[in-house]
Short mmCIF file of C-alpha atoms in Angstrom, two decimals:
data_model
loop_
_atom_site.label_atom_id
_atom_site.label_comp_id
_atom_site.label_asym_id
_atom_site.label_seq_id
_atom_site.Cartn_x
_atom_site.Cartn_y
_atom_site.Cartn_z
CA MET A 369 1.50 7.05 24.88
CA GLU A 370 -1.60 5.05 24.11
CA ALA A 371 -3.24 5.49 20.71
CA SER A 372 -6.59 6.26 22.32
CA SER A 373 -5.12 9.33 24.02
CA LEU A 374 -4.31 10.80 20.61
CA VAL A 375 -7.85 10.65 19.31
CA VAL A 376 -10.37 13.41 19.96
CA GLY A 377 -13.97 12.25 20.25
CA GLY A 378 -13.16 8.84 18.74
CA ILE A 379 -12.48 10.43 15.33
CA LEU A 380 -9.13 9.57 13.82
CA ASN A 381 -7.20 11.80 11.46
CA VAL A 382 -5.48 9.31 9.13
CA LEU A 383 -2.83 10.00 6.50
CA ILE A 384 -2.63 7.53 3.62
CA ILE A 385 0.77 7.65 1.89
CA TYR A 386 1.15 5.75 -1.35
CA GLY A 387 3.52 5.00 -4.18
CA THR A 388 2.33 3.68 -7.51
CA THR A 389 3.86 2.71 -10.82
CA GLU A 390 0.87 1.73 -12.94
CA GLY A 391 -1.97 3.30 -10.95
CA GLN A 392 -3.52 0.38 -9.06
CA THR A 393 -1.98 1.36 -5.73
CA ARG A 394 -3.29 4.90 -6.20
CA LYS A 395 -6.75 3.40 -6.80
CA ILE A 396 -6.34 1.33 -3.61
CA ALA A 397 -5.21 4.38 -1.62
CA GLU A 398 -8.12 6.49 -2.93
CA TRP A 399 -10.57 3.72 -2.07
CA THR A 400 -9.02 3.47 1.41
CA THR A 401 -9.39 7.22 1.93
CA THR A 402 -13.06 7.10 0.94
CA HIS A 403 -13.67 4.04 3.14
CA ILE A 404 -12.11 5.70 6.20
CA ARG A 405 -14.20 8.84 5.66
CA GLY A 406 -17.27 6.65 5.31
CA ARG A 407 -16.52 5.28 8.78
CA GLY A 408 -16.71 8.81 10.22
CA HIS A 409 -12.98 9.53 10.38
CA GLN A 410 -10.85 12.13 8.63
CA ALA A 411 -8.44 10.98 5.95
CA LYS A 412 -5.95 12.66 3.66
CA LEU A 413 -4.20 11.13 0.67
CA TYR A 414 -0.53 11.83 -0.04
CA ASP A 415 1.45 10.70 -3.10
CA SER A 416 5.00 9.89 -1.97
CA ALA A 417 6.30 11.15 -5.33
CA ALA A 418 4.85 14.64 -4.73
CA PRO A 419 7.11 17.34 -3.33
CA VAL A 420 6.71 17.78 0.40
CA SER A 421 5.34 21.21 1.15
CA ASP A 422 3.22 21.64 4.24
CA LEU A 423 2.88 18.04 5.37
CA HIS A 424 2.82 18.08 9.18
CA LEU A 425 2.80 14.45 10.30
CA GLU A 426 2.29 15.39 13.95
CA ALA A 427 -1.27 16.45 13.04
CA TYR A 428 -2.25 12.85 12.19
CA ASP A 429 -3.36 10.14 14.60
CA ALA A 430 -2.56 7.17 12.36
CA PHE A 431 -0.90 6.27 9.07
CA ILE A 432 -1.44 3.78 6.28
CA VAL A 433 1.38 3.34 3.78
CA ALA A 434 0.65 1.57 0.47
CA ALA A 435 3.26 0.63 -2.11
CA SER A 436 3.44 -1.72 -5.05
CA ILE A 437 6.13 -4.16 -6.10
CA HIS A 438 8.01 -3.67 -9.35
CA GLN A 439 11.20 -5.52 -10.15
CA GLU A 440 11.06 -7.07 -6.68
CA CYS A 441 11.11 -3.71 -4.82
CA HIS A 442 8.64 -1.20 -3.48
CA GLN A 443 8.79 2.37 -4.82
CA GLU A 444 11.92 4.26 -3.82
CA THR A 445 9.78 7.32 -2.97
CA VAL A 446 7.88 5.29 -0.35
CA ILE A 447 11.08 3.82 1.07
CA SER A 448 12.58 7.32 1.33
CA PHE A 449 9.41 8.71 2.94
CA VAL A 450 9.32 5.96 5.55
CA ILE A 451 13.02 6.30 6.38
CA ALA A 452 12.69 10.09 6.71
CA HIS A 453 9.59 9.83 8.95
CA ARG A 454 10.15 6.49 10.70
CA GLU A 455 10.22 8.04 14.17
CA VAL A 456 6.72 9.50 13.79
CA LEU A 457 5.40 6.35 12.09
CA ASP A 458 6.69 4.25 14.99
CA THR A 459 5.00 6.37 17.67
CA LYS A 460 1.48 6.21 16.23
CA PRO A 461 -0.72 3.43 14.84
CA SER A 462 0.49 2.54 11.37
CA ALA A 463 -0.16 -0.08 8.73
CA PHE A 464 1.46 -1.18 5.49
CA ILE A 465 -0.28 -2.44 2.34
CA SER A 466 2.02 -4.20 -0.11
CA VAL A 467 0.48 -4.54 -3.57
CA SER A 468 1.80 -7.20 -5.93
CA LEU A 469 0.84 -9.96 -8.32
CA SER A 470 2.80 -12.35 -6.09
CA ALA A 471 0.17 -11.87 -3.38
CA VAL A 472 -2.44 -13.58 -5.56
CA LEU A 473 -0.41 -16.14 -7.46
CA GLU A 474 -0.65 -19.71 -6.23
CA GLY A 475 2.24 -20.22 -3.84
CA GLY A 476 3.23 -16.55 -4.14
CA GLY A 477 2.42 -15.57 -0.57
CA THR A 478 5.92 -16.44 0.61
CA GLU A 479 7.46 -14.28 -2.10
CA ALA A 480 5.07 -11.40 -1.36
CA GLN A 481 5.96 -11.61 2.34
CA LYS A 482 9.66 -11.59 1.43
CA TYR A 483 9.12 -8.20 -0.26
CA VAL A 484 7.55 -6.84 2.93
CA ASP A 485 10.39 -8.26 5.02
CA ASN A 486 12.90 -6.56 2.71
CA PHE A 487 10.98 -3.28 3.00
CA VAL A 488 10.96 -3.47 6.80
CA SER A 489 14.67 -4.29 6.81
CA ALA A 490 15.50 -1.40 4.47
CA THR A 491 13.41 1.18 6.34
CA GLY A 492 13.67 0.03 9.95
CA TRP A 493 9.92 0.64 10.30
CA TRP A 494 7.72 -1.97 11.94
CA PRO A 495 4.10 -1.32 10.97
CA ARG A 496 1.54 -2.65 13.45
CA MET A 497 -0.40 -4.34 10.66
CA THR A 498 0.43 -5.47 7.12
CA LEU A 499 -1.68 -6.62 4.20
CA LEU A 500 -0.48 -8.49 1.14
CA LEU A 501 -2.88 -7.36 -1.59
CA GLY A 502 -3.20 -8.25 -5.24
CA GLY A 503 -2.70 -5.51 -7.79
CA ALA A 504 -3.62 -5.50 -11.46
CA ARG A 505 -2.11 -6.30 -14.81
CA ARG A 506 -2.88 -4.06 -17.73
CA PHE A 507 -1.47 -5.54 -20.89
CA THR A 508 -3.16 -2.81 -22.93
CA GLU A 509 -0.86 -0.24 -21.25
CA TYR A 510 2.46 -2.17 -21.38
CA ASP A 511 5.22 -1.83 -23.91
CA TYR A 512 6.60 -5.03 -25.44
CA PHE A 513 9.22 -5.64 -22.73
CA GLN A 514 6.84 -4.99 -19.83
CA GLU A 515 4.36 -7.36 -21.41
CA GLN A 516 6.97 -10.12 -21.70
CA ILE A 517 8.03 -9.73 -18.06
CA ILE A 518 4.43 -9.83 -16.81
CA LYS A 519 3.61 -12.83 -19.00
CA PHE A 520 6.59 -14.65 -17.51
CA ILE A 521 5.46 -13.84 -13.95
CA VAL A 522 1.83 -14.78 -14.69
CA MET A 523 2.73 -18.04 -16.41
CA LYS A 524 5.17 -18.91 -13.60
CA GLY A 525 2.34 -18.43 -11.14
CA GLY A 526 -0.14 -20.41 -13.20
CA ALA A 527 -2.63 -17.56 -13.64
CA ALA A 528 -4.95 -17.97 -16.59
CA SER A 529 -5.74 -15.53 -19.36
CA ALA A 530 -2.31 -14.02 -19.94
CA GLY A 531 -2.64 -11.15 -22.37
CA ARG A 532 -5.89 -9.74 -20.93
CA ASP A 533 -6.21 -6.89 -18.47
CA ARG A 534 -7.29 -8.04 -15.02
CA GLU A 535 -7.67 -6.56 -11.57
CA PHE A 536 -6.68 -8.87 -8.70
CA THR A 537 -7.40 -6.54 -5.77
CA ASP A 538 -9.62 -8.16 -3.14
CA TRP A 539 -11.69 -5.15 -2.07
CA ASN A 540 -13.41 -7.11 0.73
CA ALA A 541 -10.04 -8.09 2.23
CA LEU A 542 -8.98 -4.44 2.02
CA ALA A 543 -12.19 -3.28 3.73
CA ASN A 544 -11.73 -5.82 6.54
CA PHE A 545 -8.09 -4.80 6.98
CA VAL A 546 -8.89 -1.07 7.13
CA ASP A 547 -11.78 -1.67 9.56
CA ARG A 548 -9.53 -3.77 11.86
CA PHE A 549 -6.86 -1.08 11.68
CA LEU A 550 -9.33 1.65 12.62
CA GLU A 551 -10.64 -0.41 15.54
CA THR A 552 -7.14 -0.91 16.94
CA ALA A 553 -6.09 2.72 16.34
CA VAL A 554 -8.95 4.39 18.23
#
């Protein structure tokens, strides 16, 4: 079935599923929801950690899944959601946004792609589009051990200003990705 046959009047009904550990992926998913609505489509946000109640995936024309990397893995709640609903995700336009510091560190693109490859392998889901997107580091919110791990990652990647909070999300790249996804899904 062609994606265009699913859409009524050129208006998509998009579900954005996300998993977050520190909040940046939630911010990205909320921004994505607002952006899609601003383009004249319907969008609903769903936290993969929330209990499933009346979520009817058949009612949606397209899906965007967003998850962040922590300890070299995406959130287990997102992995479980995708595995449980892979059949529906595979039959409609779908995209995956992987949020990590690796995506923005010099030479980190290969590592960030490896995380996506591992996710696809674990879930069996092949999203039509993927985006490697930078997240954020918030030293002011970390405990001592989290801070040490992030400092190691940041220093390994050569990023400056370790110890300060910083957002790495490229909002223009996200906007372009979402717009391309909407164009291909209609």
